[in-house]
Amino acid sequence: MPTVLVNPFNEHQQTQAKVAPRLATLAGKTIGLLDISKPGGSFFLDHLERLLKDRFKVAEVIRAMKPTFTKPAPDAVIEQLKVCDAVIEALAD
């Protein structure tokens, strides 16, 4: 029986993405909080939402959740966050 070797690396050519410009202030901005559905994520995001509103005077927080952390966010979730000035993705266990 022949031995089959599998290359675990991604063979697709990656392109460098440009970093988004930094916001000068969070005051009056709309911030998206993306929960990737890992345990503890909502607890962390609840606390972060309070901090953003109380300390940084964020105008609005939009919460979105991926159905699973094992796959990229579906288009519907991405569309929901497109109105945001910035998005924070929560990773927690």
PDB file of C-alpha atoms in Angstrom:
ATOM      1  CA  MET A   1       0.000   0.000   0.000  1.00  0.00           C
ATOM      2  CA  PRO A   2       1.532   3.356  -1.018  1.00  0.00           C
ATOM      3  CA  THR A   3       2.128   6.085   1.558  1.00  0.00           C
ATOM      4  CA  VAL A   4       0.233   9.339   0.907  1.00  0.00           C
ATOM      5  CA  LEU A   5       1.701  12.526   2.379  1.00  0.00           C
ATOM      6  CA  VAL A   6      -0.552  15.545   2.862  1.00  0.00           C
ATOM      7  CA  ASN A   7       0.834  19.090   3.077  1.00  0.00           C
ATOM      8  CA  PRO A   8      -0.908  20.823   6.012  1.00  0.00           C
ATOM      9  CA  PHE A   9       0.007  24.307   4.809  1.00  0.00           C
ATOM     10  CA  ASN A  10      -2.343  26.544   2.845  1.00  0.00           C
ATOM     11  CA  GLU A  11      -1.178  26.426  -0.753  1.00  0.00           C
ATOM     12  CA  HIS A  12      -3.098  29.521  -1.835  1.00  0.00           C
ATOM     13  CA  GLN A  13      -1.142  32.726  -2.368  1.00  0.00           C
ATOM     14  CA  GLN A  14      -2.002  35.169   0.404  1.00  0.00           C
ATOM     15  CA  THR A  15      -2.294  38.894  -0.227  1.00  0.00           C
ATOM     16  CA  GLN A  16      -1.457  41.459   2.412  1.00  0.00           C
ATOM     17  CA  ALA A  17      -4.489  43.337   3.680  1.00  0.00           C
ATOM     18  CA  LYS A  18      -4.168  47.020   4.458  1.00  0.00           C
ATOM     19  CA  VAL A  19      -4.648  47.934   8.100  1.00  0.00           C
ATOM     20  CA  ALA A  20      -7.715  50.097   8.755  1.00  0.00           C
ATOM     21  CA  PRO A  21      -6.971  53.616   9.943  1.00  0.00           C
ATOM     22  CA  ARG A  22      -7.172  54.097  13.714  1.00  0.00           C
ATOM     23  CA  LEU A  23     -10.171  56.026  15.050  1.00  0.00           C
ATOM     24  CA  ALA A  24      -9.213  59.363  16.611  1.00  0.00           C
ATOM     25  CA  THR A  25     -11.883  58.882  19.284  1.00  0.00           C
ATOM     26  CA  LEU A  26     -14.595  56.413  20.238  1.00  0.00           C
ATOM     27  CA  ALA A  27     -16.986  59.163  21.411  1.00  0.00           C
ATOM     28  CA  GLY A  28     -20.082  59.273  19.235  1.00  0.00           C
ATOM     29  CA  LYS A  29     -19.039  56.226  17.198  1.00  0.00           C
ATOM     30  CA  THR A  30     -20.907  53.005  16.478  1.00  0.00           C
ATOM     31  CA  ILE A  31     -18.956  49.959  17.631  1.00  0.00           C
ATOM     32  CA  GLY A  32     -19.742  46.376  16.671  1.00  0.00           C
ATOM     33  CA  LEU A  33     -19.134  43.534  19.115  1.00  0.00           C
ATOM     34  CA  LEU A  34     -18.852  40.165  17.430  1.00  0.00           C
ATOM     35  CA  ASP A  35     -19.366  37.120  19.631  1.00  0.00           C
ATOM     36  CA  ILE A  36     -17.877  34.053  17.986  1.00  0.00           C
ATOM     37  CA  SER A  37     -20.013  31.701  20.142  1.00  0.00           C
ATOM     38  CA  LYS A  38     -17.250  30.501  22.462  1.00  0.00           C
ATOM     39  CA  PRO A  39     -18.175  29.999  26.121  1.00  0.00           C
ATOM     40  CA  GLY A  40     -17.697  33.182  28.143  1.00  0.00           C
ATOM     41  CA  GLY A  41     -17.765  35.479  25.132  1.00  0.00           C
ATOM     42  CA  SER A  42     -21.064  37.111  26.022  1.00  0.00           C
ATOM     43  CA  PHE A  43     -19.892  37.765  29.619  1.00  0.00           C
ATOM     44  CA  PHE A  44     -16.767  39.506  28.296  1.00  0.00           C
ATOM     45  CA  LEU A  45     -18.740  41.499  25.711  1.00  0.00           C
ATOM     46  CA  ASP A  46     -21.357  42.599  28.274  1.00  0.00           C
ATOM     47  CA  HIS A  47     -18.564  44.110  30.382  1.00  0.00           C
ATOM     48  CA  LEU A  48     -16.855  45.629  27.340  1.00  0.00           C
ATOM     49  CA  GLU A  49     -20.131  47.211  26.170  1.00  0.00           C
ATOM     50  CA  ARG A  50     -20.573  48.931  29.556  1.00  0.00           C
ATOM     51  CA  LEU A  51     -16.985  50.225  29.427  1.00  0.00           C
ATOM     52  CA  LEU A  52     -17.378  51.544  25.881  1.00  0.00           C
ATOM     53  CA  LYS A  53     -20.561  53.427  26.754  1.00  0.00           C
ATOM     54  CA  ASP A  54     -19.595  54.700  30.231  1.00  0.00           C
ATOM     55  CA  ARG A  55     -15.899  55.478  29.819  1.00  0.00           C
ATOM     56  CA  PHE A  56     -15.543  56.195  26.101  1.00  0.00           C
ATOM     57  CA  LYS A  57     -19.010  57.651  25.338  1.00  0.00           C
ATOM     58  CA  VAL A  58     -19.683  55.326  22.415  1.00  0.00           C
ATOM     59  CA  ALA A  59     -22.982  56.328  20.793  1.00  0.00           C
ATOM     60  CA  GLU A  60     -24.175  52.852  19.857  1.00  0.00           C
ATOM     61  CA  VAL A  61     -23.073  49.248  20.251  1.00  0.00           C
ATOM     62  CA  ILE A  62     -24.286  46.648  17.770  1.00  0.00           C
ATOM     63  CA  ARG A  63     -24.040  43.053  18.943  1.00  0.00           C
ATOM     64  CA  ALA A  64     -23.734  40.172  16.497  1.00  0.00           C
ATOM     65  CA  MET A  65     -23.030  36.484  16.973  1.00  0.00           C
ATOM     66  CA  LYS A  66     -21.566  33.863  14.705  1.00  0.00           C
ATOM     67  CA  PRO A  67     -23.503  30.576  14.718  1.00  0.00           C
ATOM     68  CA  THR A  68     -20.249  28.704  15.420  1.00  0.00           C
ATOM     69  CA  PHE A  69     -16.630  29.623  16.101  1.00  0.00           C
ATOM     70  CA  THR A  70     -15.436  26.914  13.734  1.00  0.00           C
ATOM     71  CA  LYS A  71     -16.446  28.717  10.545  1.00  0.00           C
ATOM     72  CA  PRO A  72     -16.189  32.240   9.125  1.00  0.00           C
ATOM     73  CA  ALA A  73     -19.025  34.640   9.878  1.00  0.00           C
ATOM     74  CA  PRO A  74     -21.948  34.249   7.454  1.00  0.00           C
ATOM     75  CA  ASP A  75     -22.719  37.124   5.100  1.00  0.00           C
ATOM     76  CA  ALA A  76     -25.767  38.129   7.178  1.00  0.00           C
ATOM     77  CA  VAL A  77     -23.555  38.731  10.233  1.00  0.00           C
ATOM     78  CA  ILE A  78     -21.028  40.724   8.183  1.00  0.00           C
ATOM     79  CA  GLU A  79     -23.847  42.854   6.729  1.00  0.00           C
ATOM     80  CA  GLN A  80     -25.135  43.587  10.225  1.00  0.00           C
ATOM     81  CA  LEU A  81     -21.718  45.002  11.216  1.00  0.00           C
ATOM     82  CA  LYS A  82     -21.004  47.040   8.070  1.00  0.00           C
ATOM     83  CA  VAL A  83     -22.576  50.156   9.582  1.00  0.00           C
ATOM     84  CA  CYS A  84     -20.040  50.169  12.438  1.00  0.00           C
ATOM     85  CA  ASP A  85     -17.063  52.507  12.696  1.00  0.00           C
ATOM     86  CA  ALA A  86     -15.087  49.653  14.310  1.00  0.00           C
ATOM     87  CA  VAL A  87     -15.693  46.016  15.248  1.00  0.00           C
ATOM     88  CA  ILE A  88     -14.266  44.105  18.193  1.00  0.00           C
ATOM     89  CA  GLU A  89     -14.265  40.323  17.980  1.00  0.00           C
ATOM     90  CA  ALA A  90     -14.426  38.429  21.269  1.00  0.00           C
ATOM     91  CA  LEU A  91     -12.382  35.317  21.796  1.00  0.00           C
ATOM     92  CA  ALA A  92     -13.016  33.671  25.136  1.00  0.00           C
ATOM     93  CA  ASP A  93     -13.400  30.327  26.863  1.00  0.00           C
TER      94      ASP A  93
END
